Amino acid sequence: MITNKRYITDNSIENSYSESVSTLHRKEFAQFFTPFPIADLMAKWILGNDNLKTILEPAFGLGVFSRAILNRKKDVEIKGFEVDSIIFKNAKQYFNNTKNCNLILQDYMYNDWKNKYDGIICNPPYFKFHDYDNKNILKEIETNLKCKLNGFTNLYTLFLLKSIHQLSQNGRCAYIVPSEFLNSDYGKLVKQYLIKSKTLRHIIVIDFEENIFDDALTTASIILCANDNLTEKVQFSNIKSMQDLNKIDILIREYPNLSDTKQVYLLSDLNPDIKWKAYYQKQNSINFKNLVPFSTYAKVVRGIATGSNGYFTFNISKAKEYSIDEQNLLPCICSAKDVKNSFFTSQDFEKLKLNDKAIFLFNAQNLNDKNVVSYIKKGESDKIDKKYLTASRKPWHSIENRQPAPIWVSVFNRTGLRFIRNEANISNLTSFHCVYLKESDLFSKVNIDLLFAYLLSNTAKLIFTDQAREYGNGLQKFEPNDLNKALMLNINLLDNDSVNKILYFYNLYKQGFDCIGEIDKILIENFTISSYQ
Ligand SMILES: C[S@@+](CC[C@H](N)C(=O)[O-])C[C@H]1O[C@@H](n2cnc3c(N)ncnc32)[C@H](O)[C@@H]1O
């Protein structure tokens, strides 16, 4: 329970609530909770309003934002809206000693239109379009805001627009929402409203490797607005980890001085009709039509992580030294440097073997073999079994069960992604990711040669770059999900003639002719948006 002095400054309440109700219930109300450090950061934006007296939390949940605010400032009046009676009861218990926090069990979208607030802070519900009463809510918004919206507008943006409308003079608003609307069709009119309201100040795109909301597919963005006349600029920022929250802390403290250098635009220069990714990420895909996620055709997963490459990897001399026979060794590419070409064949594998390169993993199959047993014992005396990954495996020396992937893709790159056709059908460590073809759709089962020909093209690499994580010095990294979410040209739309031409050049390339440029030409002819040609 919360006393007047202490507020819970972590997500322990949310965690125990999540354990106490079914996932179905949480889904029904779109209950994804904001990590406390992010809530606290957003609270700081609200607290930046020197005349902060009244605060609204429109999708209260368990009041993570109110806790963050009250922890820093007690003399404020808070109003919270919530529609789920179960979470509402929980929240009431926690806040029952907080006299200045008024919780109301009502739908925010249909209530409270007349009131204005000095601070509005929210993680609104995110529903799939069909899961809510969009028609009536849209009508309610259009009547009150006197604006026209797209029939597909998602509810979370309607929350945002209503809140902007409810800001008092100098009022501030902080929302954490899916980034989707920044780049989708229905978002155009929402962006138009944001520009027209002249309140938009910061868009902070959260680009963490792990999604911060358990199972939401889209990345999140923090939208900071202020109903003041202190600046006409908007800044876009990208944060890649919790550590980056510090950078945003500084931006908030320095407001209204927005840095002049990076991703800062005049509000009046923002174009609501384009994908706003263009303002926070260099985009190549916008020049092409008929794009689909790479996950339509393939699934990318990371390679095998051993937990101790020094122990698990073997070359032939090490195998001789410990008398481990090939029955207990798994053929595996251990270093990206050992793969020179786009096709890795059995001959390449044999060559590496002859050159005594590490191309096996210890894979204890025959536990009656005394040499295998003594190598396991050696691992235990070297404490390999106590390492982070090995300690969580049973038995500790087993290796992850991954089928050899037909295609590999390099993780770190300086000159664009490198795809390799694994014709030797061997396993790979984490310097490559595994690319498995999707076979679920019988009608459009992809031709692996056509897909691989596409992946070799410069066009494919250019489009994939939109999703790369930049590490400075031109070094790019792709996590498996960056690739799964990345776009590719929908090669199933190619006519037979184009497919045959691509396969013809692909075969020539395989024989050593440099004709990737020809494949690019065919792709550009078929997929470039005409104004760009
Ligand atoms: C995404 S959760 C956020 C909860 C909390 N503010 C946080 O950030 O951890 C959204 C909350 O809004 C509630 N909610 C959903 N639709 C609502 C509506 N129309 N009006 C008010 N609350 C709503 C849900 O029950 C849920 O508790």
Coordinates of N, CA and C and ligand atoms in Angstrom, one line a residue, residues 11 14 17 25-26 28-35 39 42 57-67 80-85 87-88 104-111 121-127 137 155 159 176 213, ligand 1:
N11 N 8.2 -1.8 -11.0 CA 7.0 -2.4 -11.6 C 6.5 -3.6 -10.8
E14 N 2.7 -3.9 -11.0 CA 2.3 -4.4 -12.3 C 2.6 -5.9 -12.4
Y17 N 0.2 -7.9 -10.4 CA -1.2 -7.9 -11.0 C -1.2 -8.8 -12.2
H25 N -7.5 -11.6 -20.1 CA -8.1 -10.4 -19.5 C -7.2 -9.2 -19.9
R26 N -5.9 -9.4 -19.7 CA -5.0 -8.3 -20.0 C -5.1 -7.9 -21.5
E28 N -7.7 -8.3 -23.4 CA -9.0 -7.7 -23.6 C -9.0 -6.1 -23.4
F29 N -8.1 -5.7 -22.4 CA -8.1 -4.3 -22.1 C -6.8 -3.7 -22.6
A30 N -6.0 -4.4 -23.3 CA -4.7 -3.9 -23.8 C -3.8 -3.5 -22.7
Q31 N -3.6 -4.3 -21.7 CA -2.9 -3.9 -20.5 C -1.4 -4.3 -20.6
F32 N -0.6 -3.4 -21.3 CA 0.8 -3.6 -21.3 C 1.4 -2.4 -20.5
F33 N 2.2 -2.8 -19.5 CA 2.6 -1.7 -18.6 C 3.9 -1.1 -18.9
T34 N 4.0 0.2 -18.6 CA 5.2 1.0 -18.9 C 6.3 0.7 -17.9
P35 N 7.5 0.4 -18.4 CA 8.7 0.2 -17.5 C 8.9 1.4 -16.6
A39 N 8.5 5.6 -17.5 CA 7.5 6.4 -16.9 C 8.1 7.6 -16.1
M42 N 9.2 10.3 -18.6 CA 8.1 11.0 -19.1 C 7.5 11.9 -18.0
E57 N -4.3 11.3 -15.9 CA -3.7 10.0 -16.4 C -4.9 9.3 -17.1
P58 N -5.1 9.3 -18.4 CA -6.3 8.8 -19.1 C -6.4 7.3 -19.2
A59 N -5.3 6.6 -19.1 CA -5.5 5.1 -19.1 C -4.7 4.6 -17.9
F60 N -5.3 4.7 -16.8 CA -4.6 4.6 -15.5 C -3.8 3.3 -15.2
G61 N -4.5 2.2 -15.5 CA -3.8 0.9 -15.1 C -3.6 0.9 -13.6
L62 N -2.3 0.8 -13.2 CA -1.9 0.8 -11.8 C -1.2 2.1 -11.5
G63 N -1.4 3.1 -12.3 CA -0.9 4.5 -12.0 C 0.6 4.6 -12.0
V64 N 1.3 4.0 -12.9 CA 2.8 4.1 -12.9 C 3.2 5.5 -13.1
F65 N 2.5 6.3 -13.9 CA 2.9 7.7 -14.1 C 2.6 8.5 -12.9
S66 N 1.5 8.3 -12.3 CA 1.1 9.1 -11.1 C 2.1 8.8 -10.0
R67 N 2.5 7.5 -9.9 CA 3.5 7.2 -8.8 C 4.8 7.9 -9.1
G80 N -7.5 10.2 -12.7 CA -7.2 9.0 -13.6 C -8.5 8.4 -14.1
F81 N -8.4 7.9 -15.4 CA -9.6 7.2 -16.0 C -9.1 5.8 -16.2
E82 N -10.1 4.8 -16.0 CA -9.8 3.4 -16.2 C -11.2 2.8 -16.5
V83 N -11.1 1.8 -17.5 CA -12.4 1.1 -17.8 C -12.5 -0.3 -17.2
D84 N -11.4 -0.9 -16.8 CA -11.5 -2.3 -16.3 C -11.7 -2.2 -14.8
S85 N -12.8 -2.8 -14.4 CA -13.1 -2.7 -12.9 C -12.2 -3.5 -12.1
I87 N -8.7 -4.0 -12.6 CA -7.5 -3.3 -12.3 C -7.8 -2.0 -11.5
F88 N -9.0 -1.5 -11.8 CA -9.4 -0.3 -11.0 C -9.4 -0.5 -9.5
I104 N -11.4 7.4 -11.6 CA -12.8 7.3 -12.1 C -12.9 6.1 -13.0
L105 N -13.9 5.3 -12.7 CA -14.1 4.1 -13.6 C -15.0 4.5 -14.7
Q106 N -14.4 5.1 -15.8 CA -15.2 5.5 -16.9 C -14.3 5.5 -18.2
D107 N -14.9 5.4 -19.3 CA -14.2 5.4 -20.6 C -13.7 6.8 -20.8
Y108 N -12.4 7.0 -21.0 CA -11.8 8.3 -21.2 C -12.3 9.0 -22.5
M109 N -12.5 8.2 -23.5 CA -12.9 8.7 -24.8 C -14.2 9.4 -24.8
Y110 N -15.1 9.0 -23.9 CA -16.5 9.6 -23.9 C -16.7 10.6 -22.8
N111 N -15.7 10.9 -22.0 CA -15.9 11.7 -20.8 C -14.9 12.8 -20.7
I121 N -0.5 12.5 -19.1 CA 0.6 11.5 -19.2 C 0.0 10.1 -19.4
C122 N 0.4 9.4 -20.4 CA -0.4 8.2 -20.8 C 0.3 7.2 -21.6
N123 N 0.0 5.9 -21.3 CA 0.3 4.8 -22.2 C -1.0 4.3 -22.6
P124 N -1.6 4.7 -23.8 CA -3.0 4.4 -24.1 C -3.1 2.9 -24.6
P125 N -4.3 2.4 -24.6 CA -4.5 1.0 -25.1 C -4.2 1.0 -26.5
Y126 N -3.6 -0.1 -26.9 CA -3.3 -0.4 -28.3 C -4.1 -1.6 -28.8
F127 N -5.1 -1.4 -29.6 CA -5.9 -2.6 -30.0 C -5.7 -2.8 -31.5
I137 N -16.4 6.2 -31.6 CA -15.3 6.9 -31.0 C -14.8 8.0 -32.0
L155 N -7.1 3.5 -32.0 CA -7.5 4.2 -30.8 C -6.4 4.9 -30.1
F159 N -6.7 8.8 -28.4 CA -6.4 9.2 -27.0 C -5.4 10.5 -27.0
I176 N 3.4 7.5 -24.5 CA 4.2 6.4 -25.1 C 3.2 5.6 -26.0
F213 N 7.3 -3.7 -24.7 CA 6.0 -4.2 -24.3 C 5.9 -5.7 -24.7
Ligands
LIG1 C1 -1.5 0.2 -22.0 S1 -2.3 0.1 -20.4 C2 -1.3 1.3 -19.5 C3 -1.5 1.1 -18.0 C4 -0.5 2.1 -17.2 N1 -0.9 3.5 -17.4 C5 0.9 1.8 -17.6 O1 1.4 2.6 -18.4 O2 1.5 0.9 -17.1 C6 -3.8 0.9 -20.8 C7 -4.8 0.9 -19.6 O3 -5.9 1.7 -20.1 C8 -7.1 1.0 -19.7 N2 -8.1 1.4 -20.8 C9 -8.4 0.7 -21.9 N3 -9.4 1.4 -22.6 C10 -9.6 2.5 -21.9 C11 -10.5 3.6 -22.0 N4 -11.3 3.7 -23.1 N5 -10.6 4.6 -21.1 C12 -9.8 4.5 -20.0 N6 -8.9 3.5 -19.8 C13 -8.8 2.5 -20.7 C14 -6.7 -0.5 -19.7 O4 -7.6 -1.2 -18.9 C15 -5.3 -0.4 -19.2 O5 -5.3 -0.5 -17.8

